[in-house]
Amino acid sequence: MFPAAEGVAPAVTAVFTTVLTEGPISRVALARRLGLSSAAVTKAARPLIEAGYLEELAATERTGPGAGRPASPLAIRADREFFVGVKITGDELIGVVCDLRAQVRASAHRRLDAADVDHVLTQLGELVGDLLDGPGDYRARTRWLGLAVSGDVDHSTGLVRYSPFLRWHDVALAERAEKTTGLTVTVENDVKALTTAEQWFGEGVGADSFALVTVGAGIGCGLVVNGRIVSGAHGVAGEIGHISFDVNGPDCHCGSRGCVEAVAGADAIVSQARAVSGRPSLTFSDAVSLARSGDAAVGAVFARAGTAIGAGIAAVANLVGPARIVVSGEGLSAYDLFEPHIRASFQRQAFGAAAECPLSIRPLPFEEWARGAAAVSIKALVAS
Amino acid sequence: MFPAAEGVAPAVTAVFTTVLTEGPISRVALARRLGLSSAAVTKAARPLIEAGYLEELAATERTGPGAGRPASPLAIRADREFFVGVKITGDELIGVVCDLRAQVRASAHRRLDAADVDHVLTQLGELVGDLLDGPGDYRARTRWLGLAVSGDVDHSTGLVRYSPFLRWHDVALAERAEKTTGLTVTVENDVKALTTAEQWFGEGVGADSFALVTVGAGIGCGLVVNGRIVSGAHGVAGEIGHISFDVNGPDCHCGSRGCVEAVAGADAIVSQARAVSGRPSLTFSDAVSLARSGDAAVGAVFARAGTAIGAGIAAVANLVGPARIVVSGEGLSAYDLFEPHIRASFQRQAFGAAAECPLSIRPLPFEEWARGAAAVSIKALVAS
């Protein structure tokens, strides 16, 4: 059993979190990092070692000033416990099994014939069974299931308040999924889940602030400021897609016009590409192919989208000043068409030293969303 | 002497800060608010009472469930210590004396003939003398001087890295002003100073997050997220003035175009009003008069400026989701011309529940900037 579940000192949680996200790390470095005495670190690590969550690596000789006893770094035993993560979309479930370090060990997909809650839960139950009872024998060491859903999610209660793509209103998803699967369930907004994965296991490790921008059907943003994910006092935050980009631009589904998403969302790109190409049944893939084959008008649609995204990212940098910004998402399968325009627009619109903020622009495997869901459940274990 | 200066428990600072910003407050309420025992609160309050910073108000009878001994609320003795705050602009020093609760007790102005550091320091010394040695006899109970300057300021060292209006580069302002005045000096960016005053003594009290937007020569923004002022990992934050509003709009001094400030800054308004009125020497006041007298073209300039400001504020609400937003600044002397357009644009561009964020739109007396400078020094006393 994870010791934190039995009500232990904050030092245990701090030690475990630090080894998890920054380890392997010596007790001396841990003590310095956490402002604890060496004795307190040793005491906090003991129950974690006994429960099999941490292990001591072989001692390494230390050299240089202050070299004393050889240091035995503490490391996570990643296969001590496994976590299922599932991203629920309108037409598909994507599931993964992750270890304690959020490394993907297995994955599986399920098509959905409908998005009603009963059907989704039935499919979810079967998907979880496939993942846990297949090769790898993860069942015995898995207690947690993380779910990620787009839209307005109350993480603390596991309630999906509103998910536009699923057309769900006030679904007690955690409760129902616990009944279906027998696992302890966390539910989180998909962008926040992905942000959690970056914060704990990706480019956000050690950063007091960073932003994750997702480009796809919508343009989203997860923000970490002062070490914590920003949720918004009124339940809204990170809506980079609805920053004004062009006051005279196209109408947006939000009721305004010229929003970043109204120019750069996947639907917006398709409809603009249809208009300029005169092909009313053009798909997103068709648009990408046309632009790559040199169609200047369709290429300009992607260029303008990249410019809008860059301006939105610059707004994040100008307002919040994150240490770094990761730009990712399914839309970046067309990375080559967007990337130079995102960077040029960001550089133009970032104010002064805000332009020094590093941008990582990279495609996002769809599985990453499911890994984000698993990362939320790992975080929940640690906080439990 | 303030007890915190002698190295005391964090509980003393917590008790003092809470009574300062939320008092008068009973020990019982303090204990609940801070998660301390009643004994710990009593112990922490004792040195503050002995040093004259806190006092017990007369006991009030408690009624209702749980009523026991009469509660004697703790309150700040506001006149225990005074603080000078000075805002330094390119052509004027504005100074105030504040008490511990940041109430203005006295104020004075000094015109500057030049903005070079020597001249400014000479004038500053005389202004501080006028304030402290005039009526009120504040000298004996004043140890701190807060300075506020626009531009890039390193608060921790008191260095003004760059102030465009003053044309200062790398001025060790705290050090030099301490020599001139004999006081302990804090230096802060002017928008951050104003944000500190709102956070500790204004509409930000008790809010985990809020934003202060200033409208004047520039359009600035101070942000508090998770209870802390956002400074930006690269030294830039709150630059609402350089969010893109109209990708096809006028050039901005930052090198981009169509920024909020390029449409709504005071200079931008004057130059647009000159263009539409055909009067090349029109001033900001002239533009306000024309718009108020019904000139439709000049009125439209203010309307567009208000629309740009509203879109910028909506970007803050959409990205960060503050509990509330205060909009203020010298520009809001023309409040009537801006306000309806700021609100309409905010409502249009705020996404979903972000539109529920309350906006306080109000003019800002210029003295408020100096009060903000004093508030930073009060905060420094508490943290010392």
PDB file of N, CA and C in Angstrom, chain A residues 65-131:
ATOM      1  N   PRO A  65      35.103  18.505  -3.546  1.00  0.00           N
ATOM      2  CA  PRO A  65      34.988  19.055  -2.197  1.00  0.00           C
ATOM      3  C   PRO A  65      33.778  18.470  -1.484  1.00  0.00           C
ATOM      4  N   GLY A  66      33.921  18.129  -0.249  1.00  0.00           N
ATOM      5  CA  GLY A  66      32.796  17.624   0.536  1.00  0.00           C
ATOM      6  C   GLY A  66      32.532  16.153   0.316  1.00  0.00           C
ATOM      7  N   ALA A  67      33.372  15.482  -0.465  1.00  0.00           N
ATOM      8  CA  ALA A  67      33.148  14.065  -0.712  1.00  0.00           C
ATOM      9  C   ALA A  67      33.297  13.292   0.592  1.00  0.00           C
ATOM     10  N   GLY A  68      32.301  12.505   0.910  1.00  0.00           N
ATOM     11  CA  GLY A  68      32.388  11.721   2.134  1.00  0.00           C
ATOM     12  C   GLY A  68      31.992  10.301   1.811  1.00  0.00           C
ATOM     13  N   ARG A  69      30.946   9.812   2.498  1.00  0.00           N
ATOM     14  CA  ARG A  69      30.465   8.471   2.205  1.00  0.00           C
ATOM     15  C   ARG A  69      29.940   8.429   0.780  1.00  0.00           C
ATOM     16  N   PRO A  70      30.038   7.304   0.115  1.00  0.00           N
ATOM     17  CA  PRO A  70      29.464   7.204  -1.230  1.00  0.00           C
ATOM     18  C   PRO A  70      27.948   7.443  -1.156  1.00  0.00           C
ATOM     19  N   ALA A  71      27.411   8.146  -2.142  1.00  0.00           N
ATOM     20  CA  ALA A  71      25.979   8.446  -2.162  1.00  0.00           C
ATOM     21  C   ALA A  71      25.222   7.315  -2.851  1.00  0.00           C
ATOM     22  N   SER A  72      24.082   6.920  -2.271  1.00  0.00           N
ATOM     23  CA  SER A  72      23.207   5.931  -2.905  1.00  0.00           C
ATOM     24  C   SER A  72      21.933   6.653  -3.337  1.00  0.00           C
ATOM     25  N   PRO A  73      21.828   7.042  -4.598  1.00  0.00           N
ATOM     26  CA  PRO A  73      20.673   7.834  -5.020  1.00  0.00           C
ATOM     27  C   PRO A  73      19.376   7.054  -4.827  1.00  0.00           C
ATOM     28  N   LEU A  74      18.320   7.774  -4.546  1.00  0.00           N
ATOM     29  CA  LEU A  74      16.991   7.181  -4.465  1.00  0.00           C
ATOM     30  C   LEU A  74      16.332   7.255  -5.830  1.00  0.00           C
ATOM     31  N   ALA A  75      15.643   6.194  -6.200  1.00  0.00           N
ATOM     32  CA  ALA A  75      14.968   6.157  -7.497  1.00  0.00           C
ATOM     33  C   ALA A  75      13.575   5.559  -7.324  1.00  0.00           C
ATOM     34  N   ILE A  76      12.706   5.881  -8.274  1.00  0.00           N
ATOM     35  CA  ILE A  76      11.361   5.309  -8.301  1.00  0.00           C
ATOM     36  C   ILE A  76      11.423   3.862  -8.789  1.00  0.00           C
ATOM     37  N   ARG A  77      10.642   2.972  -8.164  1.00  0.00           N
ATOM     38  CA  ARG A  77      10.446   1.649  -8.767  1.00  0.00           C
ATOM     39  C   ARG A  77       9.212   1.762  -9.656  1.00  0.00           C
ATOM     40  N   ALA A  78       9.458   2.046 -10.930  1.00  0.00           N
ATOM     41  CA  ALA A  78       8.384   2.446 -11.844  1.00  0.00           C
ATOM     42  C   ALA A  78       7.308   1.379 -11.991  1.00  0.00           C
ATOM     43  N   ASP A  79       7.692   0.091 -11.848  1.00  0.00           N
ATOM     44  CA  ASP A  79       6.699  -0.968 -12.074  1.00  0.00           C
ATOM     45  C   ASP A  79       6.027  -1.415 -10.773  1.00  0.00           C
ATOM     46  N   ARG A  80       6.151  -0.617  -9.702  1.00  0.00           N
ATOM     47  CA  ARG A  80       5.477  -0.941  -8.455  1.00  0.00           C
ATOM     48  C   ARG A  80       3.966  -0.858  -8.600  1.00  0.00           C
ATOM     49  N   GLU A  81       3.508   0.069  -9.454  1.00  0.00           N
ATOM     50  CA  GLU A  81       2.064   0.254  -9.621  1.00  0.00           C
ATOM     51  C   GLU A  81       1.806   0.769 -11.033  1.00  0.00           C
ATOM     52  N   PHE A  82       0.646   0.372 -11.594  1.00  0.00           N
ATOM     53  CA  PHE A  82       0.293   0.815 -12.943  1.00  0.00           C
ATOM     54  C   PHE A  82      -1.002   1.621 -12.912  1.00  0.00           C
ATOM     55  N   PHE A  83      -1.204   2.386 -13.963  1.00  0.00           N
ATOM     56  CA  PHE A  83      -2.330   3.332 -14.040  1.00  0.00           C
ATOM     57  C   PHE A  83      -2.915   3.260 -15.448  1.00  0.00           C
ATOM     58  N   VAL A  84      -4.231   3.162 -15.517  1.00  0.00           N
ATOM     59  CA  VAL A  84      -4.877   3.225 -16.830  1.00  0.00           C
ATOM     60  C   VAL A  84      -5.271   4.668 -17.092  1.00  0.00           C
ATOM     61  N   GLY A  85      -5.028   5.136 -18.310  1.00  0.00           N
ATOM     62  CA  GLY A  85      -5.486   6.462 -18.724  1.00  0.00           C
ATOM     63  C   GLY A  85      -6.316   6.316 -19.983  1.00  0.00           C
ATOM     64  N   VAL A  86      -7.469   6.981 -20.037  1.00  0.00           N
ATOM     65  CA  VAL A  86      -8.325   6.901 -21.233  1.00  0.00           C
ATOM     66  C   VAL A  86      -8.786   8.297 -21.619  1.00  0.00           C
ATOM     67  N   LYS A  87      -8.584   8.630 -22.882  1.00  0.00           N
ATOM     68  CA  LYS A  87      -9.159   9.851 -23.441  1.00  0.00           C
ATOM     69  C   LYS A  87     -10.451   9.480 -24.136  1.00  0.00           C
ATOM     70  N   ILE A  88     -11.521  10.178 -23.775  1.00  0.00           N
ATOM     71  CA  ILE A  88     -12.837   9.928 -24.371  1.00  0.00           C
ATOM     72  C   ILE A  88     -13.113  11.007 -25.415  1.00  0.00           C
ATOM     73  N   THR A  89     -13.244  10.621 -26.660  1.00  0.00           N
ATOM     74  CA  THR A  89     -13.626  11.581 -27.706  1.00  0.00           C
ATOM     75  C   THR A  89     -15.030  11.215 -28.171  1.00  0.00           C
ATOM     76  N   GLY A  90     -15.550  11.957 -29.115  1.00  0.00           N
ATOM     77  CA  GLY A  90     -16.907  11.714 -29.586  1.00  0.00           C
ATOM     78  C   GLY A  90     -17.055  10.412 -30.346  1.00  0.00           C
ATOM     79  N   ASP A  91     -15.964   9.884 -30.914  1.00  0.00           N
ATOM     80  CA  ASP A  91     -16.103   8.664 -31.724  1.00  0.00           C
ATOM     81  C   ASP A  91     -15.103   7.577 -31.368  1.00  0.00           C
ATOM     82  N   GLU A  92     -14.347   7.785 -30.298  1.00  0.00           N
ATOM     83  CA  GLU A  92     -13.304   6.801 -30.005  1.00  0.00           C
ATOM     84  C   GLU A  92     -12.856   6.909 -28.546  1.00  0.00           C
ATOM     85  N   LEU A  93     -12.470   5.762 -27.968  1.00  0.00           N
ATOM     86  CA  LEU A  93     -11.745   5.749 -26.693  1.00  0.00           C
ATOM     87  C   LEU A  93     -10.303   5.365 -26.992  1.00  0.00           C
ATOM     88  N   ILE A  94      -9.377   6.128 -26.425  1.00  0.00           N
ATOM     89  CA  ILE A  94      -7.966   5.787 -26.562  1.00  0.00           C
ATOM     90  C   ILE A  94      -7.451   5.498 -25.161  1.00  0.00           C
ATOM     91  N   GLY A  95      -6.912   4.287 -24.973  1.00  0.00           N
ATOM     92  CA  GLY A  95      -6.487   3.885 -23.636  1.00  0.00           C
ATOM     93  C   GLY A  95      -5.030   3.486 -23.588  1.00  0.00           C
ATOM     94  N   VAL A  96      -4.394   3.756 -22.434  1.00  0.00           N
ATOM     95  CA  VAL A  96      -3.017   3.316 -22.217  1.00  0.00           C
ATOM     96  C   VAL A  96      -2.885   2.769 -20.801  1.00  0.00           C
ATOM     97  N   VAL A  97      -1.869   1.928 -20.614  1.00  0.00           N
ATOM     98  CA  VAL A  97      -1.399   1.575 -19.274  1.00  0.00           C
ATOM     99  C   VAL A  97      -0.047   2.242 -19.097  1.00  0.00           C
ATOM    100  N   CYS A  98       0.099   3.013 -18.024  1.00  0.00           N
ATOM    101  CA  CYS A  98       1.372   3.674 -17.725  1.00  0.00           C
ATOM    102  C   CYS A  98       1.934   3.130 -16.426  1.00  0.00           C
ATOM    103  N   ASP A  99       3.271   3.214 -16.307  1.00  0.00           N
ATOM    104  CA  ASP A  99       3.869   2.917 -15.016  1.00  0.00           C
ATOM    105  C   ASP A  99       3.915   4.189 -14.180  1.00  0.00           C
ATOM    106  N   LEU A 100       4.545   4.078 -13.006  1.00  0.00           N
ATOM    107  CA  LEU A 100       4.587   5.211 -12.067  1.00  0.00           C
ATOM    108  C   LEU A 100       5.281   6.446 -12.628  1.00  0.00           C
ATOM    109  N   ARG A 101       6.138   6.254 -13.603  1.00  0.00           N
ATOM    110  CA  ARG A 101       6.804   7.401 -14.225  1.00  0.00           C
ATOM    111  C   ARG A 101       6.100   7.862 -15.478  1.00  0.00           C
ATOM    112  N   ALA A 102       4.863   7.389 -15.670  1.00  0.00           N
ATOM    113  CA  ALA A 102       4.036   7.786 -16.809  1.00  0.00           C
ATOM    114  C   ALA A 102       4.622   7.330 -18.148  1.00  0.00           C
ATOM    115  N   GLN A 103       5.390   6.256 -18.111  1.00  0.00           N
ATOM    116  CA  GLN A 103       5.829   5.637 -19.361  1.00  0.00           C
ATOM    117  C   GLN A 103       4.720   4.712 -19.856  1.00  0.00           C
ATOM    118  N   VAL A 104       4.389   4.796 -21.141  1.00  0.00           N
ATOM    119  CA  VAL A 104       3.312   3.975 -21.693  1.00  0.00           C
ATOM    120  C   VAL A 104       3.808   2.542 -21.860  1.00  0.00           C
ATOM    121  N   ARG A 105       3.085   1.567 -21.244  1.00  0.00           N
ATOM    122  CA  ARG A 105       3.458   0.162 -21.340  1.00  0.00           C
ATOM    123  C   ARG A 105       2.575  -0.591 -22.318  1.00  0.00           C
ATOM    124  N   ALA A 106       1.333  -0.137 -22.496  1.00  0.00           N
ATOM    125  CA  ALA A 106       0.408  -0.820 -23.423  1.00  0.00           C
ATOM    126  C   ALA A 106      -0.618   0.202 -23.881  1.00  0.00           C
ATOM    127  N   SER A 107      -1.208  -0.024 -25.040  1.00  0.00           N
ATOM    128  CA  SER A 107      -2.259   0.889 -25.494  1.00  0.00           C
ATOM    129  C   SER A 107      -3.303   0.126 -26.296  1.00  0.00           C
ATOM    130  N   ALA A 108      -4.507   0.703 -26.366  1.00  0.00           N
ATOM    131  CA  ALA A 108      -5.599   0.084 -27.124  1.00  0.00           C
ATOM    132  C   ALA A 108      -6.628   1.155 -27.481  1.00  0.00           C
ATOM    133  N   HIS A 109      -7.366   0.920 -28.552  1.00  0.00           N
ATOM    134  CA  HIS A 109      -8.409   1.848 -28.998  1.00  0.00           C
ATOM    135  C   HIS A 109      -9.747   1.113 -29.043  1.00  0.00           C
ATOM    136  N   ARG A 110     -10.826   1.877 -28.950  1.00  0.00           N
ATOM    137  CA  ARG A 110     -12.178   1.344 -29.170  1.00  0.00           C
ATOM    138  C   ARG A 110     -12.977   2.381 -29.930  1.00  0.00           C
ATOM    139  N   ARG A 111     -13.583   1.988 -31.029  1.00  0.00           N
ATOM    140  CA  ARG A 111     -14.478   2.920 -31.723  1.00  0.00           C
ATOM    141  C   ARG A 111     -15.780   3.018 -30.949  1.00  0.00           C
ATOM    142  N   LEU A 112     -16.384   4.194 -30.958  1.00  0.00           N
ATOM    143  CA  LEU A 112     -17.690   4.389 -30.337  1.00  0.00           C
ATOM    144  C   LEU A 112     -18.735   4.527 -31.430  1.00  0.00           C
ATOM    145  N   ASP A 113     -19.851   3.802 -31.271  1.00  0.00           N
ATOM    146  CA  ASP A 113     -20.945   3.941 -32.236  1.00  0.00           C
ATOM    147  C   ASP A 113     -21.841   5.111 -31.873  1.00  0.00           C
ATOM    148  N   ALA A 114     -21.796   5.493 -30.600  1.00  0.00           N
ATOM    149  CA  ALA A 114     -22.603   6.615 -30.136  1.00  0.00           C
ATOM    150  C   ALA A 114     -21.880   7.223 -28.955  1.00  0.00           C
ATOM    151  N   ALA A 115     -22.282   8.455 -28.575  1.00  0.00           N
ATOM    152  CA  ALA A 115     -21.600   9.120 -27.468  1.00  0.00           C
ATOM    153  C   ALA A 115     -22.460   9.147 -26.207  1.00  0.00           C
ATOM    154  N   ASP A 116     -23.535   8.350 -26.182  1.00  0.00           N
ATOM    155  CA  ASP A 116     -24.335   8.361 -24.953  1.00  0.00           C
ATOM    156  C   ASP A 116     -23.564   7.671 -23.826  1.00  0.00           C
ATOM    157  N   VAL A 117     -23.860   8.088 -22.606  1.00  0.00           N
ATOM    158  CA  VAL A 117     -23.023   7.711 -21.474  1.00  0.00           C
ATOM    159  C   VAL A 117     -23.016   6.193 -21.270  1.00  0.00           C
ATOM    160  N   ASP A 118     -24.175   5.539 -21.412  1.00  0.00           N
ATOM    161  CA  ASP A 118     -24.231   4.095 -21.192  1.00  0.00           C
ATOM    162  C   ASP A 118     -23.320   3.344 -22.160  1.00  0.00           C
ATOM    163  N   HIS A 119     -23.418   3.718 -23.444  1.00  0.00           N
ATOM    164  CA  HIS A 119     -22.575   3.056 -24.450  1.00  0.00           C
ATOM    165  C   HIS A 119     -21.098   3.302 -24.158  1.00  0.00           C
ATOM    166  N   VAL A 120     -20.759   4.531 -23.829  1.00  0.00           N
ATOM    167  CA  VAL A 120     -19.353   4.858 -23.569  1.00  0.00           C
ATOM    168  C   VAL A 120     -18.841   4.049 -22.378  1.00  0.00           C
ATOM    169  N   LEU A 121     -19.662   3.928 -21.330  1.00  0.00           N
ATOM    170  CA  LEU A 121     -19.213   3.195 -20.137  1.00  0.00           C
ATOM    171  C   LEU A 121     -19.038   1.704 -20.424  1.00  0.00           C
ATOM    172  N   THR A 122     -19.936   1.139 -21.218  1.00  0.00           N
ATOM    173  CA  THR A 122     -19.796  -0.267 -21.596  1.00  0.00           C
ATOM    174  C   THR A 122     -18.478  -0.484 -22.334  1.00  0.00           C
ATOM    175  N   GLN A 123     -18.234   0.386 -23.312  1.00  0.00           N
ATOM    176  CA  GLN A 123     -16.993   0.266 -24.089  1.00  0.00           C
ATOM    177  C   GLN A 123     -15.776   0.506 -23.203  1.00  0.00           C
ATOM    178  N   LEU A 124     -15.904   1.449 -22.281  1.00  0.00           N
ATOM    179  CA  LEU A 124     -14.797   1.748 -21.372  1.00  0.00           C
ATOM    180  C   LEU A 124     -14.451   0.522 -20.526  1.00  0.00           C
ATOM    181  N   GLY A 125     -15.487  -0.131 -20.023  1.00  0.00           N
ATOM    182  CA  GLY A 125     -15.256  -1.328 -19.209  1.00  0.00           C
ATOM    183  C   GLY A 125     -14.501  -2.393 -20.009  1.00  0.00           C
ATOM    184  N   GLU A 126     -14.912  -2.584 -21.262  1.00  0.00           N
ATOM    185  CA  GLU A 126     -14.235  -3.612 -22.084  1.00  0.00           C
ATOM    186  C   GLU A 126     -12.801  -3.205 -22.421  1.00  0.00           C
ATOM    187  N   LEU A 127     -12.619  -1.911 -22.704  1.00  0.00           N
ATOM    188  CA  LEU A 127     -11.271  -1.435 -23.025  1.00  0.00           C
ATOM    189  C   LEU A 127     -10.322  -1.626 -21.836  1.00  0.00           C
ATOM    190  N   VAL A 128     -10.803  -1.282 -20.653  1.00  0.00           N
ATOM    191  CA  VAL A 128      -9.973  -1.436 -19.455  1.00  0.00           C
ATOM    192  C   VAL A 128      -9.645  -2.917 -19.240  1.00  0.00           C
ATOM    193  N   GLY A 129     -10.632  -3.788 -19.479  1.00  0.00           N
ATOM    194  CA  GLY A 129     -10.376  -5.225 -19.373  1.00  0.00           C
ATOM    195  C   GLY A 129      -9.310  -5.679 -20.360  1.00  0.00           C
ATOM    196  N   ASP A 130      -9.426  -5.226 -21.604  1.00  0.00           N
ATOM    197  CA  ASP A 130      -8.415  -5.580 -22.617  1.00  0.00           C
ATOM    198  C   ASP A 130      -7.019  -5.165 -22.166  1.00  0.00           C
ATOM    199  N   LEU A 131      -6.932  -3.950 -21.606  1.00  0.00           N
ATOM    200  CA  LEU A 131      -5.616  -3.417 -21.237  1.00  0.00           C
ATOM    201  C   LEU A 131      -5.023  -4.150 -20.038  1.00  0.00           C
TER     202      LEU A 131
END
